[in-house]
Short mmCIF file of C-alpha atoms (C1' of nucleotides) in Angstrom, two decimals:
data_model
loop_
_atom_site.label_atom_id
_atom_site.label_comp_id
_atom_site.label_asym_id
_atom_site.label_seq_id
_atom_site.Cartn_x
_atom_site.Cartn_y
_atom_site.Cartn_z
CA MET E 409 -37.67 4.67 9.14
CA GLU E 410 -34.86 5.65 11.40
CA THR E 411 -31.97 3.29 11.21
CA SER E 412 -31.31 1.15 8.19
CA ASP E 413 -32.86 2.47 5.01
CA THR E 414 -32.87 6.23 5.34
CA LYS E 415 -31.28 8.22 2.57
CA ALA E 416 -28.27 8.89 4.71
CA ALA E 417 -27.75 5.17 5.17
CA ARG E 418 -27.92 4.54 1.44
CA THR E 419 -25.46 7.34 0.71
CA ARG E 420 -23.18 6.12 3.43
CA ARG E 421 -23.15 2.66 1.89
CA ARG E 422 -22.37 4.15 -1.52
CA ILE E 423 -19.50 6.15 -0.03
CA LEU E 424 -18.08 3.06 1.66
CA ASP E 425 -18.15 1.18 -1.63
CA VAL E 426 -16.33 3.80 -3.64
CA ALA E 427 -13.95 4.44 -0.76
CA ALA E 428 -13.00 0.77 -0.84
CA GLN E 429 -12.29 1.13 -4.56
CA GLU E 430 -10.24 4.25 -4.03
CA LEU E 431 -8.27 2.82 -1.11
CA ALA E 432 -7.66 -0.45 -2.92
CA GLU E 433 -6.29 1.40 -5.93
CA HIS E 434 -4.22 4.12 -4.30
CA GLY E 435 -3.57 2.90 -0.77
CA TYR E 436 -4.10 4.87 2.40
CA GLY E 437 -1.66 7.66 1.67
CA GLY E 438 -2.63 8.04 -1.96
CA ALA E 439 -6.40 7.99 -1.56
CA SER E 440 -8.14 11.29 -2.22
CA LEU E 441 -11.41 12.43 -0.66
CA ARG E 442 -12.18 14.52 -3.70
CA ARG E 443 -11.88 11.52 -6.05
CA THR E 444 -13.91 9.44 -3.59
CA ALA E 445 -16.65 12.06 -3.42
CA ALA E 446 -16.73 12.40 -7.19
CA ALA E 447 -17.05 8.63 -7.63
CA ALA E 448 -20.00 8.75 -5.25
CA ASP E 449 -21.57 11.67 -7.15
CA LEU E 450 -20.93 14.04 -4.30
CA LYS E 451 -18.85 17.09 -3.51
CA VAL E 452 -16.08 16.65 -1.01
CA GLY E 453 -17.80 18.73 1.67
CA SER E 454 -20.76 16.34 1.72
CA LEU E 455 -18.58 13.51 2.91
CA TYR E 456 -18.29 15.29 6.22
CA PHE E 457 -21.99 14.92 6.85
CA HIS E 458 -21.46 11.14 6.93
CA PHE E 459 -17.96 10.84 8.34
CA GLN E 460 -16.18 13.13 10.75
CA THR E 461 -12.75 12.79 9.17
CA LYS E 462 -10.79 10.93 6.51
CA ASP E 463 -9.44 8.50 9.07
CA ASP E 464 -13.00 7.87 10.25
CA LEU E 465 -13.98 6.94 6.72
CA VAL E 466 -10.94 4.70 6.36
CA ALA E 467 -11.67 3.03 9.69
CA ALA E 468 -15.25 2.41 8.60
CA THR E 469 -14.01 0.99 5.30
CA LEU E 470 -11.70 -1.35 7.18
CA VAL E 471 -14.50 -2.60 9.42
CA ASP E 472 -16.76 -3.00 6.41
CA GLY E 473 -14.08 -4.87 4.51
CA VAL E 474 -13.24 -7.30 7.27
CA GLU E 475 -16.91 -7.90 7.94
CA SER E 476 -17.47 -8.54 4.26
CA ALA E 477 -14.66 -11.10 4.22
CA ARG E 478 -15.88 -12.74 7.41
CA THR E 479 -19.52 -13.07 6.41
CA GLY E 480 -18.48 -14.12 2.90
CA LEU E 481 -16.40 -16.89 4.37
CA LEU E 482 -19.06 -17.95 6.87
CA ALA E 483 -21.81 -17.90 4.26
CA ALA E 484 -19.80 -20.11 1.95
CA ILE E 485 -19.20 -22.57 4.75
CA GLU E 486 -22.76 -22.71 5.97
CA ALA E 487 -24.05 -23.14 2.45
CA VAL E 488 -22.65 -26.68 2.28
CA PRO E 489 -25.06 -29.37 3.54
CA HIS E 490 -24.43 -30.52 7.09
CA ASP E 491 -24.00 -34.12 6.02
CA ALA E 492 -21.49 -33.33 3.30
CA PRO E 493 -17.99 -34.77 3.64
CA PRO E 494 -15.59 -32.54 5.63
CA THR E 495 -13.43 -32.07 2.56
CA GLU E 496 -16.24 -30.29 0.80
CA ARG E 497 -16.67 -27.92 3.73
CA LEU E 498 -13.01 -27.05 3.50
CA ARG E 499 -13.21 -26.48 -0.23
CA ALA E 500 -16.20 -24.20 0.25
CA ALA E 501 -14.20 -22.15 2.74
CA VAL E 502 -11.23 -21.73 0.41
CA VAL E 503 -13.42 -20.89 -2.57
CA GLY E 504 -15.53 -18.56 -0.47
CA HIS E 505 -12.44 -16.74 0.74
CA LEU E 506 -11.13 -16.31 -2.79
CA ASP E 507 -14.50 -15.24 -4.19
CA THR E 508 -15.01 -12.60 -1.54
CA LEU E 509 -11.50 -11.30 -2.07
CA HIS E 510 -11.99 -11.04 -5.84
CA ALA E 511 -15.55 -9.77 -5.68
CA SER E 512 -16.42 -6.88 -7.96
CA ASP E 513 -16.84 -4.65 -4.96
CA ALA E 514 -13.42 -4.06 -3.48
CA ARG E 515 -14.51 -4.16 0.12
CA ALA E 516 -12.39 -7.10 1.18
CA ALA E 517 -9.59 -6.41 -1.27
CA SER E 518 -9.17 -2.85 -0.02
CA VAL E 519 -8.20 -4.15 3.40
CA VAL E 520 -5.44 -6.34 2.01
CA ARG E 521 -4.15 -3.53 -0.17
CA MET E 522 -3.87 -0.78 2.39
CA VAL E 523 -3.32 -2.60 5.66
CA GLU E 524 0.45 -2.55 5.37
CA THR E 525 0.80 1.21 5.17
CA LEU E 526 -1.78 2.33 7.70
CA PRO E 527 -0.79 4.87 10.37
CA PRO E 528 -0.25 3.18 13.74
CA ASP E 529 -3.55 4.13 15.35
CA LEU E 530 -5.71 2.92 12.47
CA ARG E 531 -3.58 -0.18 12.27
CA ALA E 532 -4.05 -0.89 15.96
CA ALA E 533 -7.81 -0.47 15.74
CA HIS E 534 -7.85 -2.76 12.74
CA VAL E 535 -6.01 -5.76 14.19
CA THR E 536 -8.75 -6.15 16.78
CA HIS E 537 -11.39 -6.62 14.10
CA GLU E 538 -9.10 -8.76 11.99
CA ARG E 539 -8.75 -11.23 14.84
CA ARG E 540 -12.45 -12.00 14.53
CA PHE E 541 -11.84 -13.01 10.93
CA ALA E 542 -8.76 -15.04 11.73
CA ARG E 543 -10.80 -16.86 14.34
CA VAL E 544 -13.16 -18.20 11.71
CA TRP E 545 -10.32 -19.79 9.78
CA LEU E 546 -8.76 -21.14 12.96
CA ASP E 547 -12.02 -22.83 13.96
CA GLU E 548 -12.50 -24.21 10.49
CA LEU E 549 -9.00 -25.65 10.30
CA GLN E 550 -9.29 -27.20 13.75
CA ARG E 551 -12.60 -28.70 12.78
CA GLY E 552 -10.93 -30.08 9.70
CA GLN E 553 -8.17 -31.56 11.82
CA ALA E 554 -10.72 -33.24 14.10
CA ALA E 555 -12.37 -34.69 11.02
CA GLY E 556 -9.00 -35.90 9.76
CA VAL E 557 -8.97 -33.84 6.59
CA VAL E 558 -6.44 -31.20 7.65
CA ARG E 559 -2.80 -31.97 8.34
CA THR E 560 -1.63 -31.77 11.94
CA ASP E 561 2.12 -31.65 11.39
CA ILE E 562 2.13 -27.83 11.35
CA PRO E 563 1.00 -25.63 14.26
CA VAL E 564 -2.49 -24.69 13.27
CA ARG E 565 -2.00 -20.94 13.73
CA VAL E 566 1.06 -20.97 11.52
CA LEU E 567 -0.83 -23.04 8.97
CA ARG E 568 -3.67 -20.53 9.03
CA ASP E 569 -1.39 -17.52 8.65
CA LEU E 570 0.40 -19.07 5.68
CA LEU E 571 -2.87 -20.14 4.09
CA VAL E 572 -4.50 -16.74 4.46
CA GLY E 573 -1.32 -15.01 3.31
CA ALA E 574 -1.11 -17.23 0.23
CA LEU E 575 -4.77 -16.74 -0.65
CA ASN E 576 -4.65 -12.99 -0.09
CA SER E 577 -1.55 -12.65 -2.24
CA THR E 578 -3.72 -13.63 -5.20
CA SER E 579 -5.55 -10.30 -4.99
CA THR E 580 -2.54 -8.75 -6.68
CA THR E 581 -1.86 -11.33 -9.33
CA SER E 582 -5.33 -11.33 -10.73
CA PRO E 583 -6.28 -10.77 -14.26
CA ALA E 584 -8.61 -13.13 -12.33
CA ALA E 585 -9.51 -15.72 -14.90
CA ASN E 586 -11.95 -17.83 -12.94
CA LYS E 587 -10.17 -20.95 -14.09
CA ARG E 588 -7.10 -19.68 -12.34
CA LEU E 589 -8.97 -19.25 -9.07
CA ASP E 590 -10.07 -22.86 -9.28
CA ASP E 591 -6.50 -23.99 -9.76
CA ILE E 592 -5.47 -21.95 -6.77
CA ALA E 593 -8.25 -23.44 -4.67
CA ASP E 594 -7.21 -26.95 -5.72
CA ALA E 595 -3.63 -26.26 -4.82
CA ALA E 596 -4.52 -24.74 -1.45
CA LEU E 597 -6.63 -27.75 -0.59
CA ARG E 598 -3.78 -30.10 -1.49
CA LEU E 599 -1.49 -28.09 0.76
CA LEU E 600 -3.93 -28.48 3.64
CA ALA E 601 -4.47 -32.20 3.17
CA PRO E 602 -2.92 -34.60 5.70
CA VAL E 603 0.30 -36.35 4.79
CA SER E 604 0.85 -40.03 5.11
CA PRO E 605 3.99 -40.86 7.07
CA SER E 606 6.70 -39.55 4.75
CA ALA E 607 10.42 -40.10 5.02
CA MET M 803 37.22 7.10 -9.90
CA GLU M 804 34.34 7.44 -12.24
CA THR M 805 31.71 4.86 -11.77
CA SER M 806 31.19 3.03 -8.53
CA ASP M 807 32.58 4.86 -5.52
CA THR M 808 32.25 8.53 -6.33
CA LYS M 809 30.48 10.71 -3.81
CA ALA M 810 27.40 10.80 -5.99
CA ALA M 811 27.23 7.03 -5.97
CA ARG M 812 27.46 6.88 -2.20
CA THR M 813 24.76 9.51 -1.79
CA ARG M 814 22.59 7.72 -4.31
CA ARG M 815 22.87 4.51 -2.31
CA ARG M 816 21.96 6.34 0.89
CA ILE M 817 18.92 7.86 -0.82
CA LEU M 818 17.80 4.46 -2.09
CA ASP M 819 18.04 3.01 1.41
CA VAL M 820 15.98 5.70 3.10
CA ALA M 821 13.55 5.75 0.19
CA ALA M 822 12.95 2.03 0.74
CA GLN M 823 12.20 2.79 4.39
CA GLU M 824 9.88 5.62 3.51
CA LEU M 825 8.04 3.67 0.82
CA ALA M 826 7.73 0.59 3.01
CA GLU M 827 6.20 2.68 5.78
CA HIS M 828 3.88 4.98 3.85
CA GLY M 829 3.37 3.28 0.51
CA TYR M 830 3.71 4.88 -2.89
CA GLY M 831 1.03 7.51 -2.48
CA GLY M 832 1.96 8.41 1.06
CA ALA M 833 5.71 8.66 0.64
CA SER M 834 7.14 12.16 0.88
CA LEU M 835 10.26 13.38 -0.87
CA ARG M 836 10.85 15.91 1.91
CA ARG M 837 10.85 13.22 4.58
CA THR M 838 13.03 11.04 2.37
CA ALA M 839 15.51 13.86 1.85
CA ALA M 840 15.58 14.68 5.56
CA ALA M 841 16.26 11.03 6.44
CA ALA M 842 19.19 11.13 4.02
CA ASP M 843 20.49 14.38 5.52
CA LEU M 844 19.62 16.33 2.40
CA LYS M 845 17.25 19.05 1.28
CA VAL M 846 14.52 18.04 -1.10
CA GLY M 847 16.04 19.91 -4.04
CA SER M 848 19.20 17.83 -3.83
CA LEU M 849 17.31 14.66 -4.63
CA TYR M 850 16.85 15.97 -8.14
CA PHE M 851 20.56 15.87 -8.77
CA HIS M 852 20.40 12.08 -8.39
CA PHE M 853 16.93 11.29 -9.70
CA GLN M 854 14.95 13.10 -12.34
CA THR M 855 11.57 12.63 -10.69
CA LYS M 856 9.80 10.93 -7.80
CA ASP M 857 8.69 8.08 -10.02
CA ASP M 858 12.29 7.64 -11.14
CA LEU M 859 13.36 7.27 -7.53
CA VAL M 860 10.53 4.82 -6.87
CA ALA M 861 11.42 2.82 -9.97
CA ALA M 862 15.05 2.67 -8.85
CA THR M 863 13.94 1.57 -5.38
CA LEU M 864 11.85 -1.19 -6.94
CA VAL M 865 14.76 -2.44 -9.03
CA ASP M 866 17.05 -2.27 -6.03
CA GLY M 867 14.53 -4.12 -3.86
CA VAL M 868 13.92 -6.93 -6.31
CA GLU M 869 17.64 -7.29 -6.92
CA SER M 870 18.24 -7.41 -3.18
CA ALA M 871 15.68 -10.18 -2.83
CA ARG M 872 17.05 -12.09 -5.80
CA THR M 873 20.70 -11.98 -4.80
CA GLY M 874 19.75 -12.67 -1.17
CA LEU M 875 17.91 -15.78 -2.25
CA LEU M 876 20.66 -16.90 -4.64
CA ALA M 877 23.40 -16.29 -2.08
CA ALA M 878 21.57 -18.36 0.52
CA ILE M 879 21.20 -21.20 -1.96
CA GLU M 880 24.78 -21.16 -3.19
CA ALA M 881 26.09 -21.05 0.36
CA VAL M 882 25.01 -24.64 0.96
CA PRO M 883 27.66 -27.27 0.04
CA HIS M 884 27.14 -28.91 -3.34
CA ASP M 885 27.01 -32.39 -1.82
CA ALA M 886 24.43 -31.47 0.81
CA PRO M 887 21.06 -33.23 0.68
CA PRO M 888 18.49 -31.49 -1.56
CA THR M 889 16.27 -30.83 1.43
CA GLU M 890 18.92 -28.62 2.92
CA ARG M 891 19.14 -26.59 -0.26
CA LEU M 892 15.43 -26.02 -0.11
CA ARG M 893 15.56 -24.98 3.51
CA ALA M 894 18.34 -22.53 2.73
CA ALA M 895 16.19 -20.98 0.02
CA VAL M 896 13.19 -20.54 2.30
CA VAL M 897 15.28 -19.15 5.15
CA GLY M 898 17.18 -16.91 2.76
CA HIS M 899 13.96 -15.54 1.35
CA LEU M 900 12.59 -14.79 4.80
CA ASP M 901 15.84 -13.26 6.02
CA THR M 902 16.14 -10.93 3.07
CA LEU M 903 12.52 -9.89 3.47
CA HIS M 904 12.97 -9.12 7.17
CA ALA M 905 16.41 -7.58 6.84
CA SER M 906 17.02 -4.35 8.74
CA ASP M 907 17.26 -2.49 5.47
CA ALA M 908 13.78 -2.39 3.97
CA ARG M 909 14.91 -2.86 0.38
CA ALA M 910 13.04 -6.07 -0.28
CA ALA M 911 10.19 -5.33 2.10
CA SER M 912 9.47 -2.02 0.42
CA VAL M 913 8.62 -3.81 -2.80
CA VAL M 914 6.06 -6.04 -1.13
CA ARG M 915 4.52 -3.12 0.72
CA MET M 916 4.01 -0.75 -2.18
CA VAL M 917 3.63 -3.00 -5.20
CA GLU M 918 -0.15 -3.25 -4.87
CA THR M 919 -0.82 0.47 -5.12
CA LEU M 920 1.65 1.48 -7.82
CA PRO M 921 0.44 3.57 -10.77
CA PRO M 922 0.06 1.43 -13.90
CA ASP M 923 3.27 2.48 -15.66
CA LEU M 924 5.51 1.84 -12.66
CA ARG M 925 3.68 -1.39 -12.06
CA ALA M 926 4.21 -2.52 -15.62
CA ALA M 927 7.90 -1.73 -15.50
CA HIS M 928 8.15 -3.63 -12.26
CA VAL M 929 6.60 -6.93 -13.30
CA THR M 930 9.37 -7.38 -15.83
CA HIS M 931 12.04 -7.29 -13.16
CA GLU M 932 9.95 -9.35 -10.78
CA ARG M 933 9.84 -12.17 -13.29
CA ARG M 934 13.58 -12.56 -12.92
CA PHE M 935 13.06 -13.17 -9.23
CA ALA M 936 10.16 -15.54 -9.73
CA ARG M 937 12.39 -17.48 -12.12
CA VAL M 938 14.84 -18.28 -9.36
CA TRP M 939 12.14 -19.86 -7.23
CA LEU M 940 10.72 -21.72 -10.20
CA ASP M 941 14.11 -23.22 -11.00
CA GLU M 942 14.69 -24.13 -7.40
CA LEU M 943 11.33 -25.83 -7.01
CA GLN M 944 11.77 -27.77 -10.25
CA ARG M 945 15.20 -28.84 -9.13
CA GLY M 946 13.65 -29.98 -5.88
CA GLN M 947 11.04 -31.95 -7.79
CA ALA M 948 13.73 -33.64 -9.85
CA ALA M 949 15.50 -34.56 -6.63
CA GLY M 950 12.25 -35.92 -5.21
CA VAL M 951 12.01 -33.48 -2.32
CA VAL M 952 9.26 -31.22 -3.66
CA ARG M 953 5.70 -32.37 -4.25
CA THR M 954 4.53 -32.73 -7.85
CA ASP M 955 0.77 -32.88 -7.28
CA ILE M 956 0.44 -29.10 -7.71
CA PRO M 957 1.39 -27.17 -10.88
CA VAL M 958 4.80 -25.82 -10.03
CA ARG M 959 3.99 -22.22 -10.95
CA VAL M 960 0.93 -22.24 -8.74
CA LEU M 961 2.97 -23.80 -5.96
CA ARG M 962 5.57 -21.09 -6.35
CA ASP M 963 3.05 -18.26 -6.32
CA LEU M 964 1.38 -19.57 -3.18
CA LEU M 965 4.73 -20.15 -1.50
CA VAL M 966 6.06 -16.70 -2.28
CA GLY M 967 2.74 -15.12 -1.32
CA ALA M 968 2.71 -16.95 1.98
CA LEU M 969 6.31 -16.04 2.77
CA ASN M 970 5.85 -12.42 1.76
CA SER M 971 2.74 -12.07 3.87
CA THR M 972 4.97 -12.49 6.92
CA SER M 973 6.50 -9.08 6.30
CA THR M 974 3.34 -7.60 7.80
CA THR M 975 2.81 -9.93 10.69
CA SER M 976 6.27 -9.53 12.11
CA PRO M 977 7.20 -8.36 15.48
CA ALA M 978 9.74 -10.74 13.89
CA ALA M 979 10.85 -12.86 16.75
CA ASN M 980 13.50 -14.96 15.07
CA LYS M 981 11.99 -18.07 16.59
CA ARG M 982 8.82 -17.31 14.73
CA LEU M 983 10.65 -17.10 11.42
CA ASP M 984 12.08 -20.56 12.07
CA ASP M 985 8.61 -21.93 12.71
CA ILE M 986 7.43 -20.38 9.48
CA ALA M 987 10.33 -21.87 7.57
CA ASP M 988 9.60 -25.30 9.05
CA ALA M 989 5.96 -25.04 8.09
CA ALA M 990 6.75 -23.87 4.56
CA LEU M 991 9.11 -26.78 4.07
CA ARG M 992 6.49 -29.24 5.26
CA LEU M 993 4.03 -27.73 2.80
CA LEU M 994 6.51 -28.25 -0.02
CA ALA M 995 7.36 -31.82 0.90
CA PRO M 996 6.05 -34.63 -1.29
CA VAL M 997 2.97 -36.51 -0.13
CA SER M 998 2.76 -40.26 0.07
CA PRO M 999 -0.32 -41.65 -1.66
CA SER M 1000 -3.12 -40.18 0.48
CA ALA M 1001 -6.80 -41.12 0.48
"C1'" DG U 287 -48.73 23.49 -0.14
"C1'" DA U 288 -46.30 25.23 4.01
"C1'" DT U 289 -42.61 24.11 7.24
"C1'" DG U 290 -38.66 22.33 9.42
"C1'" DT U 291 -35.08 19.24 9.28
"C1'" DA U 292 -31.87 16.30 6.42
"C1'" DA U 293 -28.58 16.46 3.02
"C1'" DT U 294 -25.71 18.70 -0.23
"C1'" DC U 295 -23.22 22.45 -2.13
"C1'" DG U 296 -19.68 26.02 -3.00
"C1'" DG U 297 -15.98 28.14 -1.63
"C1'" DA U 298 -12.51 29.19 1.21
"C1'" DC U 299 -8.45 28.13 4.75
"C1'" DG U 300 -3.72 26.61 5.74
"C1'" DG U 301 -0.58 23.07 4.71
"C1'" DT U 302 2.06 19.74 2.11
"C1'" DC U 303 3.10 17.95 -2.17
"C1'" DG U 304 6.46 17.39 -6.47
"C1'" DT U 305 9.20 20.19 -9.18
"C1'" DT U 306 12.24 23.97 -10.88
"C1'" DC U 307 16.29 26.88 -10.85
"C1'" DG U 308 19.69 30.33 -9.82
"C1'" DA U 309 22.90 30.98 -5.91
"C1'" DT U 310 26.14 28.68 -3.02
"C1'" DT U 311 29.30 25.49 -1.16
"C1'" DA U 312 32.38 21.18 -1.38
"C1'" DC U 313 35.98 19.14 -3.55
"C1'" DA U 314 39.41 17.23 -7.06
"C1'" DG U 315 43.17 18.35 -10.61
"C1'" DG U 316 46.89 21.30 -12.10
"C1'" DC C 753 46.59 28.13 -3.91
"C1'" DC C 754 43.67 28.46 -7.81
"C1'" DT C 755 40.08 26.89 -10.73
"C1'" DG C 756 36.27 24.49 -12.54
"C1'" DT C 757 33.08 21.04 -12.03
"C1'" DA C 758 30.21 18.27 -8.68
"C1'" DA C 759 26.98 18.52 -5.29
"C1'" DT C 760 23.90 20.86 -2.32
"C1'" DC C 761 21.05 24.56 -0.92
"C1'" DG C 762 17.12 27.86 -0.48
"C1'" DA C 763 13.32 29.74 -2.04
"C1'" DA C 764 9.66 29.86 -4.84
"C1'" DC C 765 5.74 27.91 -8.10
"C1'" DG C 766 1.19 25.83 -8.92
"C1'" DA C 767 -1.52 21.94 -7.65
"C1'" DC C 768 -3.78 19.13 -4.60
"C1'" DC C 769 -4.71 17.86 0.02
"C1'" DG C 770 -8.08 17.45 4.36
"C1'" DT C 771 -11.12 20.29 6.75
"C1'" DC C 772 -14.48 23.73 7.93
"C1'" DC C 773 -18.88 26.40 7.49
"C1'" DG C 774 -22.56 29.44 5.88
"C1'" DA C 775 -25.78 29.25 2.00
"C1'" DT C 776 -28.75 26.29 -0.52
"C1'" DT C 777 -31.52 22.60 -1.91
"C1'" DA C 778 -34.16 18.08 -1.27
"C1'" DC C 779 -37.54 15.85 1.18
"C1'" DA C 780 -40.72 13.98 4.76
"C1'" DT C 781 -44.56 15.44 7.71
"C1'" DC C 782 -48.75 17.68 8.59
#
DNA sequence: GATGTAATCGGACGGTCGTTCGATTACAGG
DNA sequence: CCTGTAATCGAACGACCGTCCGATTACATC
């Protein structure tokens, strides 16, 4: 009973969840440890039993958020049958990305919300982890290209950055009617589709 | 000498510029009036001669930023000759958007950086102004559709939101090599282009 | 049930925050 | 040059911040 399910681990998880909420709502500079502790039914001093400093908590929240997005995306992809048409795989990826981003827990959303105003050291540590996420989309798009269901007239890294940027920008705009997310997914998939020789 | 060029007006402009910098770097919650004042060669008390409160300054910065983006976009569009091909108009819009967003002054960028973590009242006041900007892109895309140079297989509002989201997401990613902005503009234009009847 | 460690509390510390306001300086009009 | 308003300063206020640490409680083990 040492590693994964001790009381400390459960409390730590609870702290990470409410920290994601707090950081998503107020950003890095506006987030308060006292509000975070209160939301986790704790006093502020108790946070320091689980995290050495505020920046440590933020860093952990960032790792947790990226990992949530990555596994959410991967799970959505691997859930589609291996003999399904490549288009369906792609759709699953887009929908999975959007679902994870708009999940009731704010783990993935918090990353998008605060990443732009992080202090340089936290930012630097974050980009490393974020590359692992970007890699998943890069692989998936290249796989789609090989299968002929993703356009090849745009450098694939640029295509990925624009796609991810467009999808992530919906975290702001959301009264999040689920119908709207479907429309967005449809549109994104149309944008990715190959083009017949145009003018 | 009452309205536009008095000393107060010049100082106010200087404050708005450094406030945009400060807000873009630290976000709403992390921005400091003392740092802002120092960057404007003022003491913090002097800010209150020009703005009644911090939120007033932030609100003014938001208005200024959106207006900067809007006029930057409009100017880029109107700079292209009236008999130029519609594609060129569209390119000018995309490039104009990107240029304004990556301009050395952070007026437009500050909006993108802090909009996600604004307190509800500032946020509400902001969306009103932002609609005026979104309108410009909507008109331009519809005009492009009428001219046959913008795809019509995606609801135009969704297309606009994804386009603007994708373009704005580049404000983060930028070591901003100008070559890279050109690649992004090319890619965005390809995404907007009509598709011949695909599969 | 006693015991020792794990976890939380309560309260304090210095520092920065936004805001106020009377004193002080810059500057334009007569 | 004098005068009055425009603009800035300087210092203080209470509130909240992140952080620390000794006292206190919860809990697993025997």
